[in-house]
Tab-separated table of C-alpha atoms in Angstrom:
chain	number	residue	atom	x	y	z
Z	1300	MET	CA	-111.375	39.213	-82.507
Z	1301	PRO	CA	-114.405	40.523	-80.616
Z	1302	LEU	CA	-114.219	40.740	-76.865
Z	1303	LYS	CA	-116.963	39.333	-74.705
Z	1304	THR	CA	-117.945	39.187	-71.053
Z	1305	LEU	CA	-118.526	35.624	-69.916
Z	1306	ARG	CA	-122.071	35.022	-68.685
Z	1307	GLY	CA	-122.226	34.609	-64.923
Z	1308	ALA	CA	-119.287	36.890	-64.258
Z	1309	SER	CA	-120.538	40.097	-62.677
Z	1310	ARG	CA	-117.279	41.963	-63.089
Z	1311	SER	CA	-116.458	43.820	-66.294
Z	1312	LEU	CA	-113.343	41.862	-67.249
Z	1313	ARG	CA	-113.455	41.280	-70.971
Z	1314	VAL	CA	-111.987	38.101	-72.363
Z	1315	ALA	CA	-111.480	37.441	-76.049
Z	1316	GLU	CA	-112.928	34.101	-77.033
Z	1317	PHE	CA	-109.483	32.545	-77.202
Z	1318	CYS	CA	-107.160	35.228	-75.855
Z	1319	SER	CA	-107.332	33.731	-72.375
Z	1320	VAL	CA	-105.994	30.361	-73.540
Z	1321	THR	CA	-102.385	29.573	-72.738
Z	1322	ASN	CA	-100.594	26.723	-74.505
Z	1323	VAL	CA	-98.402	25.584	-71.651
Z	1324	SER	CA	-97.209	22.417	-73.385
Z	1325	SER	CA	-97.623	20.656	-76.694
Z	1326	SER	CA	-101.111	19.507	-75.756
Z	1327	LEU	CA	-102.250	21.138	-72.491
Z	1328	GLN	CA	-104.218	24.369	-72.705
Z	1329	ILE	CA	-105.301	26.530	-69.776
Z	1330	GLU	CA	-108.245	28.890	-70.135
Z	1331	LEU	CA	-109.033	31.533	-67.562
Z	1332	VAL	CA	-112.756	31.800	-66.732
Z	1333	PRO	CA	-113.923	34.839	-64.715
Z	1334	CYS	CA	-116.520	34.058	-62.041
Z	1335	LEU	CA	-118.390	36.146	-59.475
Z	1336	ARG	CA	-116.857	39.578	-58.873
Z	1337	ASP	CA	-113.154	38.784	-59.066
Z	1338	ASN	CA	-112.676	34.994	-58.963
Z	1339	TYR	CA	-110.862	32.965	-61.568
Z	1340	ALA	CA	-111.592	29.355	-62.435
Z	1341	TYR	CA	-109.352	27.574	-64.918
Z	1342	LEU	CA	-110.232	25.077	-67.624
Z	1343	LEU	CA	-107.509	22.530	-68.324
Z	1344	HIS	CA	-107.855	20.937	-71.759
Z	1345	ASP	CA	-105.609	18.204	-73.086
Z	1346	VAL	CA	-106.160	18.521	-76.817
Z	1347	ASP	CA	-104.742	15.071	-77.592
Z	1348	THR	CA	-107.172	13.129	-75.402
Z	1349	GLY	CA	-110.019	15.595	-74.951
Z	1350	THR	CA	-109.674	15.364	-71.170
Z	1351	VAL	CA	-110.945	18.505	-69.439
Z	1352	GLY	CA	-110.623	19.663	-65.844
Z	1353	VAL	CA	-111.665	22.799	-64.029
Z	1354	VAL	CA	-109.846	24.312	-61.074
Z	1355	ASP	CA	-111.904	26.081	-58.386
Z	1356	PRO	CA	-115.306	26.602	-60.056
Z	1357	SER	CA	-117.018	29.344	-58.041
Z	1358	MET	CA	-120.216	28.796	-59.971
Z	1359	ALA	CA	-121.367	26.479	-62.716
Z	1360	MET	CA	-122.709	28.747	-65.447
Z	1361	PRO	CA	-119.475	30.394	-66.629
Z	1362	ILE	CA	-117.863	26.947	-66.802
Z	1363	ILE	CA	-120.802	25.499	-68.728
Z	1364	ASP	CA	-120.635	28.417	-71.166
Z	1365	ALA	CA	-116.902	27.950	-71.718
Z	1366	LEU	CA	-117.305	24.198	-72.262
Z	1367	SER	CA	-120.271	24.662	-74.603
Z	1368	ARG	CA	-118.401	27.215	-76.674
Z	1369	LYS	CA	-115.806	24.562	-77.497
Z	1370	ASN	CA	-118.114	21.533	-77.402
Z	1371	LEU	CA	-116.168	19.992	-74.524
Z	1372	ASN	CA	-117.181	17.656	-71.713
Z	1373	LEU	CA	-115.910	17.922	-68.138
Z	1374	THR	CA	-113.845	15.127	-66.627
Z	1375	TYR	CA	-112.420	16.483	-63.369
Z	1376	ILE	CA	-113.104	19.199	-60.807
Z	1377	LEU	CA	-110.041	20.228	-58.790
Z	1378	ASN	CA	-110.464	22.262	-55.606
Z	1379	THR	CA	-107.570	24.007	-53.866
Z	1380	HIS	CA	-109.622	24.607	-50.703
Z	1381	HIS	CA	-113.118	24.479	-49.289
Z	1382	HIS	CA	-114.308	28.092	-49.510
Z	1383	HIS	CA	-117.604	28.459	-51.351
Z	1384	ASP	CA	-116.191	30.892	-53.895
Z	1385	HIS	CA	-113.923	28.039	-55.031
Z	1386	THR	CA	-116.366	25.130	-54.763
Z	1387	GLY	CA	-119.781	26.685	-55.404
Z	1388	GLY	CA	-120.092	25.099	-58.851
Z	1389	ASN	CA	-119.137	21.569	-57.795
Z	1390	ALA	CA	-122.584	20.053	-57.330
Z	1391	GLU	CA	-124.172	21.394	-60.518
Z	1392	LEU	CA	-121.152	20.592	-62.672
Z	1393	LYS	CA	-120.854	17.107	-61.238
Z	1394	ALA	CA	-124.540	16.412	-61.843
Z	1395	ARG	CA	-124.534	17.864	-65.352
Z	1396	TYR	CA	-121.465	16.028	-66.619
Z	1397	GLY	CA	-122.304	12.613	-65.242
Z	1398	ALA	CA	-119.783	11.810	-62.554
Z	1399	LYS	CA	-120.443	8.835	-60.328
Z	1400	SER	CA	-122.392	9.911	-57.265
Z	1401	VAL	CA	-120.900	7.251	-54.993
Z	1402	LYS	CA	-118.058	8.739	-52.990
Z	1403	ALA	CA	-114.724	7.063	-52.501
Z	1404	ARG	CA	-113.842	6.065	-48.976
Z	1405	TYR	CA	-111.322	8.869	-48.643
Z	1406	ARG	CA	-108.333	6.642	-49.204
Z	1407	THR	CA	-105.003	8.172	-50.012
Z	1408	GLY	CA	-101.532	7.249	-51.242
Z	1409	TYR	CA	-100.992	3.580	-51.969
Z	1410	GLN	CA	-104.438	2.687	-50.587
Z	1411	LEU	CA	-106.042	4.850	-53.233
Z	1412	GLY	CA	-103.709	3.500	-55.878
Z	1413	LEU	CA	-102.306	6.880	-56.768
Z	1414	ALA	CA	-98.864	5.360	-56.855
Z	1415	SER	CA	-97.788	1.738	-56.927
Z	1416	LYS	CA	-94.954	-0.276	-58.428
Z	1417	ASN	CA	-97.193	-1.899	-61.021
Z	1418	GLU	CA	-99.330	1.113	-61.861
Z	1419	PRO	CA	-97.680	4.376	-60.833
Z	1420	TYR	CA	-100.329	6.642	-62.282
Z	1421	PRO	CA	-103.730	4.955	-62.602
Z	1422	SER	CA	-106.798	6.577	-64.073
Z	1423	LEU	CA	-109.255	8.314	-61.766
Z	1424	ALA	CA	-112.124	7.815	-64.218
Z	1425	HIS	CA	-115.601	8.417	-62.828
Z	1426	ARG	CA	-114.147	10.025	-59.721
Z	1427	GLN	CA	-114.646	13.610	-60.635
Z	1428	VAL	CA	-114.295	15.970	-57.651
Z	1429	ILE	CA	-110.764	16.135	-56.260
Z	1430	GLY	CA	-109.578	17.979	-53.158
Z	1431	SER	CA	-107.569	17.952	-49.951
Z	1432	GLY	CA	-107.828	15.077	-47.508
Z	1433	ILE	CA	-107.844	17.558	-44.639
Z	1434	ASP	CA	-110.888	19.250	-46.208
Z	1435	LYS	CA	-112.699	16.062	-47.207
Z	1436	ASP	CA	-115.730	16.958	-45.080
Z	1437	ARG	CA	-115.884	20.543	-46.345
Z	1438	ILE	CA	-115.629	20.163	-50.133
Z	1439	PRO	CA	-118.998	19.527	-51.815
Z	1440	GLY	CA	-119.238	16.265	-53.751
Z	1441	ILE	CA	-115.664	15.182	-53.128
Z	1442	ASP	CA	-114.811	11.778	-54.611
Z	1443	ILE	CA	-111.038	11.617	-54.333
Z	1444	VAL	CA	-108.822	13.118	-51.678
Z	1445	LEU	CA	-105.207	14.031	-52.284
Z	1446	ASN	CA	-102.572	14.898	-49.739
Z	1447	ASP	CA	-99.126	16.441	-49.693
Z	1448	GLY	CA	-96.703	14.596	-51.953
Z	1449	ASP	CA	-99.345	12.703	-53.911
Z	1450	LYS	CA	-98.855	12.523	-57.677
Z	1451	TRP	CA	-101.358	11.642	-60.352
Z	1452	MET	CA	-101.725	11.960	-64.092
Z	1453	PHE	CA	-104.021	14.375	-65.868
Z	1454	ALA	CA	-104.191	12.928	-69.397
Z	1455	GLY	CA	-100.474	12.169	-69.374
Z	1456	HIS	CA	-99.454	15.327	-67.500
Z	1457	GLU	CA	-97.950	14.616	-64.094
Z	1458	VAL	CA	-99.512	16.642	-61.285
Z	1459	HIS	CA	-97.814	17.168	-57.926
Z	1460	VAL	CA	-99.954	17.964	-54.891
Z	1461	ILE	CA	-98.329	20.507	-52.560
Z	1462	GLU	CA	-99.803	21.220	-49.141
Z	1463	THR	CA	-100.008	25.017	-48.783
Z	1464	PRO	CA	-101.896	25.865	-45.570
Z	1465	GLY	CA	-102.253	29.337	-44.117
Z	1466	HIS	CA	-105.347	30.733	-45.793
Z	1467	THR	CA	-107.130	27.537	-44.743
Z	1468	ARG	CA	-105.722	24.566	-42.895
Z	1469	GLY	CA	-106.423	22.152	-45.765
Z	1470	HIS	CA	-105.281	24.297	-48.690
Z	1471	ILE	CA	-103.384	22.502	-51.463
Z	1472	SER	CA	-101.817	23.652	-54.729
Z	1473	PHE	CA	-101.616	21.713	-57.996
Z	1474	TYR	CA	-98.236	21.822	-59.761
Z	1475	PHE	CA	-97.782	20.655	-63.366
Z	1476	PRO	CA	-93.964	20.488	-63.671
Z	1477	SER	CA	-93.802	19.597	-67.362
Z	1478	SER	CA	-96.039	22.571	-68.125
Z	1479	ALA	CA	-94.353	24.979	-65.676
Z	1480	ALA	CA	-97.716	25.826	-64.126
Z	1481	ILE	CA	-99.054	25.891	-60.581
Z	1482	PHE	CA	-102.575	26.593	-59.359
Z	1483	THR	CA	-102.201	28.327	-56.012
Z	1484	GLY	CA	-105.814	29.125	-55.123
Z	1485	ASP	CA	-105.763	31.686	-52.324
Z	1486	THR	CA	-102.254	30.960	-51.031
Z	1487	LEU	CA	-100.203	33.076	-53.448
Z	1488	PHE	CA	-101.634	35.958	-55.460
Z	1489	SER	CA	-99.788	38.292	-57.729
Z	1490	LEU	CA	-98.209	40.801	-55.335
Z	1491	SER	CA	-99.862	39.315	-52.245
Z	1492	CYS	CA	-100.856	36.188	-50.337
Z	1493	GLY	CA	-104.132	34.979	-48.871
Z	1494	LYS	CA	-105.609	36.191	-45.625
Z	1495	LEU	CA	-104.848	33.995	-42.640
Z	1496	PHE	CA	-108.356	32.754	-41.905
Z	1497	GLU	CA	-107.361	29.380	-40.459
Z	1498	GLY	CA	-103.591	29.442	-40.350
Z	1499	THR	CA	-100.596	31.240	-38.924
Z	1500	PRO	CA	-97.840	33.395	-40.400
Z	1501	GLU	CA	-95.482	30.460	-39.875
Z	1502	GLN	CA	-97.709	28.176	-41.951
Z	1503	MET	CA	-98.125	30.741	-44.708
Z	1504	LEU	CA	-94.386	31.383	-44.805
Z	1505	SER	CA	-93.703	27.666	-45.142
Z	1506	SER	CA	-96.271	27.405	-47.941
Z	1507	LEU	CA	-94.819	30.357	-49.814
Z	1508	GLN	CA	-91.304	29.000	-49.408
Z	1509	ARG	CA	-92.372	25.714	-50.959
Z	1510	ILE	CA	-93.762	27.564	-53.954
Z	1511	MET	CA	-90.630	29.726	-54.124
Z	1512	SER	CA	-88.521	26.580	-54.426
Z	1513	LEU	CA	-90.026	25.878	-57.855
Z	1514	PRO	CA	-88.307	27.071	-61.061
Z	1515	ASP	CA	-88.455	30.815	-61.694
Z	1516	ASP	CA	-90.276	30.339	-65.003
Z	1517	THR	CA	-93.251	28.695	-63.268
Z	1518	ASN	CA	-96.534	30.319	-64.273
Z	1519	ILE	CA	-98.771	31.102	-61.302
Z	1520	TYR	CA	-102.526	30.792	-61.704
Z	1521	CYS	CA	-104.191	32.191	-58.592
Z	1522	GLY	CA	-107.798	32.383	-57.457
Z	1523	HIS	CA	-108.575	36.101	-57.726
Z	1524	GLU	CA	-107.928	39.216	-59.793
Z	1525	TYR	CA	-106.528	41.351	-56.986
Z	1526	THR	CA	-103.356	42.540	-58.670
Z	1527	LEU	CA	-104.197	46.221	-59.111
Z	1528	SER	CA	-105.114	46.774	-55.465
Z	1529	ASN	CA	-102.189	44.603	-54.403
Z	1530	SER	CA	-99.824	46.773	-56.438
Z	1531	LYS	CA	-100.949	49.888	-54.589
Z	1532	PHE	CA	-100.172	48.319	-51.242
Z	1533	ALA	CA	-96.851	46.926	-52.429
Z	1534	LEU	CA	-95.774	50.342	-53.718
Z	1535	SER	CA	-96.772	51.956	-50.433
Z	1536	ILE	CA	-94.207	49.888	-48.522
Z	1537	GLU	CA	-91.487	49.447	-51.163
Z	1538	PRO	CA	-91.755	52.505	-53.438
Z	1539	LYS	CA	-88.121	52.389	-54.574
Z	1540	ASN	CA	-88.406	48.871	-56.025
Z	1541	GLU	CA	-87.896	49.500	-59.755
Z	1542	ALA	CA	-89.124	46.060	-60.789
Z	1543	LEU	CA	-92.303	46.683	-58.812
Z	1544	GLN	CA	-92.740	50.127	-60.350
Z	1545	SER	CA	-92.527	48.657	-63.847
Z	1546	TYR	CA	-94.865	45.776	-63.079
Z	1547	ALA	CA	-97.409	48.039	-61.377
Z	1548	ALA	CA	-97.525	50.237	-64.479
Z	1549	HIS	CA	-98.105	47.154	-66.631
Z	1550	VAL	CA	-100.866	45.970	-64.302
Z	1551	THR	CA	-102.586	49.354	-64.557
Z	1552	HIS	CA	-102.350	49.183	-68.348
Z	1553	LEU	CA	-103.954	45.737	-68.420
Z	1554	HIS	CA	-106.665	46.797	-65.988
Z	1555	ASN	CA	-107.539	49.847	-68.075
Z	1556	LYS	CA	-108.025	47.572	-71.072
Z	1557	GLY	CA	-110.176	45.159	-69.078
Z	1558	LEU	CA	-107.629	42.367	-69.439
Z	1559	PRO	CA	-106.466	39.811	-66.852
Z	1560	THR	CA	-103.133	40.161	-65.089
Z	1561	ILE	CA	-102.895	36.403	-64.553
Z	1562	PRO	CA	-100.841	34.289	-65.011
Z	1563	THR	CA	-97.868	35.846	-63.368
Z	1564	THR	CA	-94.476	34.174	-62.990
Z	1565	LEU	CA	-92.547	33.138	-59.930
Z	1566	LYS	CA	-89.570	35.204	-61.067
Z	1567	LYS	CA	-91.737	38.318	-61.220
Z	1568	GLU	CA	-93.258	37.642	-57.814
Z	1569	LYS	CA	-89.872	37.129	-56.193
Z	1570	ALA	CA	-88.863	40.559	-57.464
Z	1571	CYS	CA	-92.082	42.387	-56.589
Z	1572	ASN	CA	-94.324	40.579	-54.096
Z	1573	PRO	CA	-93.800	41.932	-50.557
Z	1574	PHE	CA	-94.829	38.611	-49.001
Z	1575	LEU	CA	-91.904	36.958	-50.765
Z	1576	ARG	CA	-89.582	39.803	-49.765
Z	1577	THR	CA	-89.698	39.720	-45.976
Z	1578	THR	CA	-85.972	40.520	-45.774
Z	1579	SER	CA	-86.326	43.792	-47.711
Z	1580	SER	CA	-84.888	46.593	-45.600
Z	1581	GLU	CA	-87.203	49.112	-47.267
Z	1582	ILE	CA	-90.297	47.078	-46.361
Z	1583	ARG	CA	-89.084	46.539	-42.807
Z	1584	GLN	CA	-88.375	50.213	-42.347
Z	1585	ALA	CA	-91.758	51.230	-43.789
Z	1586	LEU	CA	-93.617	48.940	-41.373
Z	1587	ASN	CA	-91.295	49.361	-38.379
Z	1588	ILE	CA	-90.346	45.693	-38.411
Z	1589	PRO	CA	-87.306	45.143	-36.169
Z	1590	ALA	CA	-84.145	44.108	-37.936
Z	1591	ASP	CA	-83.924	40.986	-35.794
Z	1592	ALA	CA	-87.519	39.869	-36.493
Z	1593	ASN	CA	-87.634	36.547	-38.285
Z	1594	ALA	CA	-89.324	36.014	-41.639
Z	1595	ALA	CA	-92.578	34.696	-40.154
Z	1596	GLU	CA	-92.843	37.662	-37.801
Z	1597	ALA	CA	-92.216	40.029	-40.704
Z	1598	LEU	CA	-94.819	38.275	-42.837
Z	1599	GLY	CA	-97.359	38.610	-40.030
Z	1600	VAL	CA	-96.768	42.355	-39.836
Z	1601	ILE	CA	-97.015	42.724	-43.621
Z	1602	ARG	CA	-100.242	40.703	-43.653
Z	1603	GLN	CA	-101.774	42.843	-40.905
Z	1604	ALA	CA	-100.787	46.004	-42.761
Z	1605	LYS	CA	-102.359	44.656	-45.951
Z	1606	ASP	CA	-105.558	43.747	-44.090
Z	1607	ASN	CA	-105.795	47.335	-42.847
Z	1608	PHE	CA	-104.745	49.016	-46.100
């Protein structure tokens, strides 16, 4: 199958026309779409109903190309946080695919009708752009706001909204339990976590712990292809970690072939990601973290070291 570079993606990642599609359940497919230099957006396609969503569209054109290639229409836009490299395509995609332009009144929970005794999971038809209630004034074109603990249905697939602040104060993640998939935006990367632009180490630790509480076989779909550079940092502070050594070699192999390293799995990240391994004596020794420092303090030191790496 010929490899191609998706139009609009300035990086050289090659994606086979269908090699980036993951069948995560009997009907839900996830397709990775490279955007900008190293961003990933994700198309969610329920093949039974034809419902299509996109997570974190940095720009419109790569999404339009991917939809056109399969003759699909766009139903939902899901944003994990407000940064432009995750929302830059909202306005054009919303205009092109005919969403209602009238915004909802930012209601949540029972007021919105996301969950009720008579209709636990109502349709959000014609309400296309979905994001965090905390970020409702910073996400372009937002129609529906979701907050921590909200649940809704994407074409029959239950979606749990998990508040994951740290990178930004309003960051959320979208967890599809029946499909063992979570979209973590810029909270959790393979072998790293997001920079603390608006949050604290304590907030990031809490967010990562919530993700770590999910089943080990959960597939993690993050917002950027940073894994190769992340692996170099991780090896610099935990060089004796054999699981990390093996994974880093695999990441290098994929990179050399121009292939994505995402999705990763929670099990793999627990074994290799230094931000999930704050108790590692090797990491603490490498960064001179006191033995009595708590996990949040250790995470802060690791994050600072990564920022300066």
